[in-house]
Short mmCIF file of C-alpha atoms and ligand atoms in Angstrom, two decimals:
data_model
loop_
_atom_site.label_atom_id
_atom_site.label_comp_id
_atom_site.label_asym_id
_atom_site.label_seq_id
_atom_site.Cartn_x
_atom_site.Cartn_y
_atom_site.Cartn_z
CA UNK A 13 -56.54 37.50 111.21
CA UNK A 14 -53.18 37.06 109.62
CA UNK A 15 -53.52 38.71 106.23
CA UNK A 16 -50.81 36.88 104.59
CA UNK A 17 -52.73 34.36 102.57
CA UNK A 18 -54.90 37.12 100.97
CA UNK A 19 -51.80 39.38 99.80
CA UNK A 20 -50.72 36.32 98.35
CA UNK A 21 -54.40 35.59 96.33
CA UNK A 22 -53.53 39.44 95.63
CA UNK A 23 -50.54 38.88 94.06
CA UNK A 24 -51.78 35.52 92.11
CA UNK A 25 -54.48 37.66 90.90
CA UNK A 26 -52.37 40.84 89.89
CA UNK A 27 -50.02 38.27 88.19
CA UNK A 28 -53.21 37.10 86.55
CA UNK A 29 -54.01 40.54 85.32
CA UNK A 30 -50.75 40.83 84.00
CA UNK A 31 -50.27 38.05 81.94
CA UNK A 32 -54.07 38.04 80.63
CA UNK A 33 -54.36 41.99 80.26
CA UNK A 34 -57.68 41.31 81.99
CA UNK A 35 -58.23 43.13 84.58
CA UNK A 36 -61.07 41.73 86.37
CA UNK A 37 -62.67 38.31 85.91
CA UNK A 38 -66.48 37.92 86.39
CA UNK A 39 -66.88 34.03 87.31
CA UNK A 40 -64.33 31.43 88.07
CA UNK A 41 -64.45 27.26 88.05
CA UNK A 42 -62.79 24.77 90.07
CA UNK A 43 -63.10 21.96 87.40
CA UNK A 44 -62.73 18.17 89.33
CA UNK A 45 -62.45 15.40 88.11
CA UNK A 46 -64.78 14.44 84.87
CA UNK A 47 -65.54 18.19 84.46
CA UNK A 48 -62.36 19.10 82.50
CA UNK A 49 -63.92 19.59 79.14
CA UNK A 50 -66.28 22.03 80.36
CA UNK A 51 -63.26 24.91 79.67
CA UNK A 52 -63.24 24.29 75.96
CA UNK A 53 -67.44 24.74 76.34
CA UNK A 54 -68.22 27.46 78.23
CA UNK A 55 -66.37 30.31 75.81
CA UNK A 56 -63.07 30.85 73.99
CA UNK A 57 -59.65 30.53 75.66
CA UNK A 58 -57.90 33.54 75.24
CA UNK A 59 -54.99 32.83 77.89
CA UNK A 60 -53.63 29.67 79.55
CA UNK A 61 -51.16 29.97 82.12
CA UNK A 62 -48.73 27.26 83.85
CA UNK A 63 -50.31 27.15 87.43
CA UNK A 64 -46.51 26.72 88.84
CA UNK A 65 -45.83 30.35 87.04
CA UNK A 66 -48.77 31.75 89.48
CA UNK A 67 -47.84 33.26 92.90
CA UNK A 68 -49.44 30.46 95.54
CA UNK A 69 -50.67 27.99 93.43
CA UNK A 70 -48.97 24.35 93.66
CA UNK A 71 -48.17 21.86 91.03
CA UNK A 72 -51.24 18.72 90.90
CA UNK A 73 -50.24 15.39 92.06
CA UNK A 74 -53.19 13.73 90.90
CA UNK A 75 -53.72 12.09 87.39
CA UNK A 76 -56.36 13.20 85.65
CA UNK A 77 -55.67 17.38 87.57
CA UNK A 78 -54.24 19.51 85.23
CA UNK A 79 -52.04 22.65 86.27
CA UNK A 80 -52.99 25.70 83.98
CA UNK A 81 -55.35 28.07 84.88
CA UNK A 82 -56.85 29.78 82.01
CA UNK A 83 -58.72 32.98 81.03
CA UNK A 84 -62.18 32.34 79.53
CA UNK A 85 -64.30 34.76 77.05
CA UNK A 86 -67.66 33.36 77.49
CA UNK A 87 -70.32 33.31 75.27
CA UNK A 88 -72.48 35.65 76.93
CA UNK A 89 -69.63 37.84 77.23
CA UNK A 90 -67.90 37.34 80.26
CA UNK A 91 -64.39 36.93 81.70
CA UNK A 92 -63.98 33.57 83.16
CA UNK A 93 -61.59 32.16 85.09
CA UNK A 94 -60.73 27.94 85.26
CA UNK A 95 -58.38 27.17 88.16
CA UNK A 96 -57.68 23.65 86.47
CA UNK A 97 -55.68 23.02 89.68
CA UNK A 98 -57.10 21.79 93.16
CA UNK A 99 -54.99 21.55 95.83
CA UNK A 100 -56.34 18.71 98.04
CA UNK A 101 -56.12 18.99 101.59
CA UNK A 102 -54.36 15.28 101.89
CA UNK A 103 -51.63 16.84 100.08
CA UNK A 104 -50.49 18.32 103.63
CA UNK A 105 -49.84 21.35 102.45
CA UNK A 106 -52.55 22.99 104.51
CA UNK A 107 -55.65 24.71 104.61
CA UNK A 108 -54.22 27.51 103.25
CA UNK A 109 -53.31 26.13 100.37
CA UNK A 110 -56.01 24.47 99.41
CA UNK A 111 -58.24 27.54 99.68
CA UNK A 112 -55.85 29.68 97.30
CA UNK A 113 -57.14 29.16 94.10
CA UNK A 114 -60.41 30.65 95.72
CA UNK A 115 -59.18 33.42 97.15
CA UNK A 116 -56.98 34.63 94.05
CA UNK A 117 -60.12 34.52 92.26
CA UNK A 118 -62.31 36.95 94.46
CA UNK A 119 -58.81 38.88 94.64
CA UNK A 120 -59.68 38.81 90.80
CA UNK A 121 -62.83 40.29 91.48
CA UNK A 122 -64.76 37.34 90.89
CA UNK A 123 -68.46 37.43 92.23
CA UNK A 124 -69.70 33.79 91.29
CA UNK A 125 -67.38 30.72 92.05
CA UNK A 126 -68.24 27.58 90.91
CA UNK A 127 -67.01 24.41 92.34
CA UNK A 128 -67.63 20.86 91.16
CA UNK A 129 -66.09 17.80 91.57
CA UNK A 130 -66.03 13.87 91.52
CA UNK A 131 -67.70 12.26 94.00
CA UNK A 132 -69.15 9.27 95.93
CA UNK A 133 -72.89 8.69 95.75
CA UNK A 134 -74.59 7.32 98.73
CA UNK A 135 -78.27 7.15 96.74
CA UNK A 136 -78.05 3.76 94.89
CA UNK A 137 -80.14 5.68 91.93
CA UNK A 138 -77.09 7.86 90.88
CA UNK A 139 -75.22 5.55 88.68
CA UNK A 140 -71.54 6.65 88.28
CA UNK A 141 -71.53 9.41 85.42
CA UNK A 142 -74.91 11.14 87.86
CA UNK A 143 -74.62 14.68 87.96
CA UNK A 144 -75.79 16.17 91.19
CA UNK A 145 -76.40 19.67 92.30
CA UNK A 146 -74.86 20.37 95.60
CA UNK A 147 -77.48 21.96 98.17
CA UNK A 148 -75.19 22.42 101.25
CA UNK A 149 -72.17 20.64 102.78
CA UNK A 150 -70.60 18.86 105.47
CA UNK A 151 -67.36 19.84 106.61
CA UNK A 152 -65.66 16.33 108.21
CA UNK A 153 -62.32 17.82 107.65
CA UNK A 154 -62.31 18.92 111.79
CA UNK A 155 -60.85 22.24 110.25
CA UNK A 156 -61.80 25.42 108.56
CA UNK A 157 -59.98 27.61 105.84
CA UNK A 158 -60.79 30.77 108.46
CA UNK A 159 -58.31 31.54 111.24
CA UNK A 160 -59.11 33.34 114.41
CA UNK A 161 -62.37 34.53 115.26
CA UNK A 162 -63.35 34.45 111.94
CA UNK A 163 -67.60 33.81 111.91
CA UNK A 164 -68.68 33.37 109.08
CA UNK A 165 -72.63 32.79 108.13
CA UNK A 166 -73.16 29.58 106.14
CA UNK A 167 -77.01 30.05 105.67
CA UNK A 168 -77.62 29.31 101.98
CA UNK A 169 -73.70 28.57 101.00
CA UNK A 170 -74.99 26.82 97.78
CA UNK A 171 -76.90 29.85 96.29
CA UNK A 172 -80.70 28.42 96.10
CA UNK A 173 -80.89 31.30 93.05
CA UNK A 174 -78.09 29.67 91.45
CA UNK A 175 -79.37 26.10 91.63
CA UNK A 176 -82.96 27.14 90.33
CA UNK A 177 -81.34 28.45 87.32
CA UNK A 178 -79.20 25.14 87.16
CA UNK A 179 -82.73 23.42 86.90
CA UNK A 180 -83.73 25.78 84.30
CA UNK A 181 -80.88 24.33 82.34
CA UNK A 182 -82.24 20.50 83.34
CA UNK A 183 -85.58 20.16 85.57
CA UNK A 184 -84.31 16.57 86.29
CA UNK A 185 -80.95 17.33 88.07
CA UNK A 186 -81.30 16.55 91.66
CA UNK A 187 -79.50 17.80 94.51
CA UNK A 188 -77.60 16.06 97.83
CA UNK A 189 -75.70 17.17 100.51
CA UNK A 190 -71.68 16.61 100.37
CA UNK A 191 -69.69 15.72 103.01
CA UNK A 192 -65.82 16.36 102.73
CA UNK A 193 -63.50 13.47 104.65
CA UNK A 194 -60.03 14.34 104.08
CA UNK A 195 -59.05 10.80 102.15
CA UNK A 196 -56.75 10.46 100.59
CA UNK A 197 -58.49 6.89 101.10
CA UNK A 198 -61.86 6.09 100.55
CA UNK A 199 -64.33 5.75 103.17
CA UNK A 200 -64.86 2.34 105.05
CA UNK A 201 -68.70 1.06 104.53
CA UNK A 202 -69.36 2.10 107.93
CA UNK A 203 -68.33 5.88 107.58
CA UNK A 204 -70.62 5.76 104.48
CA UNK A 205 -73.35 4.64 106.94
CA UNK A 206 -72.04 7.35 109.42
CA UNK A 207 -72.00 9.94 106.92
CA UNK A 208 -75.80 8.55 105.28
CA UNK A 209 -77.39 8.94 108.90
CA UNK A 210 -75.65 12.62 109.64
CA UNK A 211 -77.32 13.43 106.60
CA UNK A 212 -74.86 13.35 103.27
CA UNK A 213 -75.62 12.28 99.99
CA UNK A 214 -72.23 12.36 98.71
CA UNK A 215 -69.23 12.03 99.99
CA UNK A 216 -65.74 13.61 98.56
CA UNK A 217 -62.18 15.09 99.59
CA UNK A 218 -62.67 18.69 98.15
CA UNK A 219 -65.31 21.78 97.90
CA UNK A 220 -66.45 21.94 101.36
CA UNK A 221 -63.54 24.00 102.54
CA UNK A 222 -63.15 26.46 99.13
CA UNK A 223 -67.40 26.90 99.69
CA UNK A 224 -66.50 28.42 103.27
CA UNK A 225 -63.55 30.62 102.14
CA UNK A 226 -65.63 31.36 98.85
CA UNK A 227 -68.28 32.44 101.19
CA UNK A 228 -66.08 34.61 103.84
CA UNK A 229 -64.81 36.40 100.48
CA UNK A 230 -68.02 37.16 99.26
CA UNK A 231 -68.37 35.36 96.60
CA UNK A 232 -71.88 33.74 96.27
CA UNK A 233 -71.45 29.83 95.30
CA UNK A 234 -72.29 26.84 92.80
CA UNK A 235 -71.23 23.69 93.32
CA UNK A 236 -71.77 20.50 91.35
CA UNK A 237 -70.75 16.85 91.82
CA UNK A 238 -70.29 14.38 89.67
CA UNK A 239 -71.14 10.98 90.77
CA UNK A 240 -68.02 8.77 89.83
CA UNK A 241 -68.83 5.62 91.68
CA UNK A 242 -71.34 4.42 94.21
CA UNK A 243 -69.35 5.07 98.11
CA UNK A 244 -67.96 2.16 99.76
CA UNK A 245 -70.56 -0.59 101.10
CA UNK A 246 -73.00 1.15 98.24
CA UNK A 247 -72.23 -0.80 95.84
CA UNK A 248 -71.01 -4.73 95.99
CA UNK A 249 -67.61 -4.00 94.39
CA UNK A 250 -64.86 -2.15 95.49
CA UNK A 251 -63.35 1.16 94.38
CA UNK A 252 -60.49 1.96 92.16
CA UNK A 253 -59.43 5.16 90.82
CA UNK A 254 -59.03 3.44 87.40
CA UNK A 255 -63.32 3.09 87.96
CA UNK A 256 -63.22 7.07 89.34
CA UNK A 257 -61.52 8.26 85.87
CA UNK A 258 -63.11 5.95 83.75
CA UNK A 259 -66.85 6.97 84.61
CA UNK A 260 -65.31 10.90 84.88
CA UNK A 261 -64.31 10.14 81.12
CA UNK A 262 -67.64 8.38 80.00
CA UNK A 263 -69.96 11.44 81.24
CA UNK A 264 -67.61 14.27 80.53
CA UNK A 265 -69.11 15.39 77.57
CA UNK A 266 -72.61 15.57 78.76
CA UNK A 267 -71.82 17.17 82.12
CA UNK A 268 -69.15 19.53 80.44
CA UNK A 269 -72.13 20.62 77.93
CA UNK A 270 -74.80 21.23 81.14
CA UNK A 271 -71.75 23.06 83.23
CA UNK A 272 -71.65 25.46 80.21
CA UNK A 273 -75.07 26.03 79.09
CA UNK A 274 -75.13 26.53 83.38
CA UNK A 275 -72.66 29.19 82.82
CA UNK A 276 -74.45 30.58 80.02
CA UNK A 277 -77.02 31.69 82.12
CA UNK A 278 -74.73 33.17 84.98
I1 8IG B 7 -64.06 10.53 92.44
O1 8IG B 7 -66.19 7.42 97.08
C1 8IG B 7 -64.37 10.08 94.35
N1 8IG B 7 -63.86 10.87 95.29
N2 8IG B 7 -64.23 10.45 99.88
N3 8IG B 7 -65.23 8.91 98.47
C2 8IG B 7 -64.47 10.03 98.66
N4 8IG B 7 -63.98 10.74 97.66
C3 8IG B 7 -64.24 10.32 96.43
C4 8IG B 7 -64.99 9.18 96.15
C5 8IG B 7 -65.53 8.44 97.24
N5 8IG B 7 -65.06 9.06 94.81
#
């Protein structure tokens, strides 16, 4: 395997180190979109850096993504890190790229990642502003954040002990299977039906591919969705991403306040 892409997570991470004078992080967050406000919840911000500043990491192109990753105290006393910026894979600026943020935090020493994002729903009981706990993925991208001959187990990606303790938090959160398409459009109805019959629950452009390079670092994963809208053919209307932020906005506060009192108990 070509070992460039993790001495360049080394380097984000050592520039991490540097400009936080932490030297190891315990946890880190991908925050998508509605789950922003968790980083003010979970603990005290005692660092925020300018993405663009960090070896690797790209500048968002997406409203609503913000660029600054940040260095997290947490309330139960540990160092966590909140990559507040995705790279999507239909920015076409590969795999590799997209999978950074994950890698400079295990290069941080990270052990837990969580990932959550905003989603599709393809159960027409998860009204937009649903939080659902992701169980296990799948991966519609036709490619893989691994190179060569790379295997990797994906047996239990979505740590079962992880999502018991998230229904500690709240016995009534349910869980679904995500499949990531690449967008950036929306499905058609009939790839919602596709994706309903393989088995998916949700449907989204992210998290599948940082689970698997989460996984093949070592890291043992949580990932969350939020349900922003009903998928295409769902619901009667069609989407916007004026409906995708507004529902993100509406249940921020009450997902941001689970995510946290999740992280709590990490
Ligand atoms: I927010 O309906 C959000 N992201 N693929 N489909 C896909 N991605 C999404 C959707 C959706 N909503």
């Amino acid at each position: 395997m070509d070992e460039a892409p993790f001495k360049l997570a080394q380097s984000a991470a050592d520039h991490i180190a540097r400009a936080t004078g932490v030297e190891t992080h315990d946890i880190a967050l991908v925050l998508g979109s509605g789950w922003g406000e968790a980083a003010e919840l979970i603990g005290e911000t005692t660092h925020t850096l300018n993405a663009a500043d960090i070896p690797g990491f790209l500048a968002p192109t997406v409203v609503g993504h913000v660029g600054t990753v940040r260095s997290v105290l947490t309330s139960s006393g540990k160092r966590a890190l909140v990559l507040g910026a995705r790279t999507h894979y239909y920015e076409g600026k590969g795999v590799r790229a997209v999978v950074h943020g994950v890698r400079t935090a295990a290069a941080a020493g990270v052990k837990t990642m969580v990932l959550t994002n905003g989603c599709g729903g393809l159960q027409e009981h998860w009204l937009p502003g649903t939080p659902v706990l992701i169980s296990d993925h799948l991966n519609l991208t036709a490619t893989s954040p691994l190179e060569g001959a790379t295997f990797v187990d994906l047996t239990d990606l979505y740590s079962s002990r992880l999502r018991a303790l998230a229904r500690e938090v709240d016995p009534t959160l349910e869980e679904g299977v995500y499949a990531q398409f690449t967008g950036p459009h929306y499905e058609t109805p009939a790839e919602v039906q596709y994706a309903k019959r393989i088995g998916a629950d949700l449907v989204g452009m992210s998290t599948a591919l940082e689970a698997i390079a989460a996984r093949h670092a070592g890291m043992e994963v949580f990932g969350m969705s939020l349900v922003t809208n009903l998928a295409a053919g769902i619901s009667p209307v069609p989407l916007s991403h004026a409906e995708v932020i507004e529902a993100g906005q509406a249940a921020g506060p009450r997902i941001s306040r689970l995510l946290a009192d999740i992280i709590g108990r990490l």
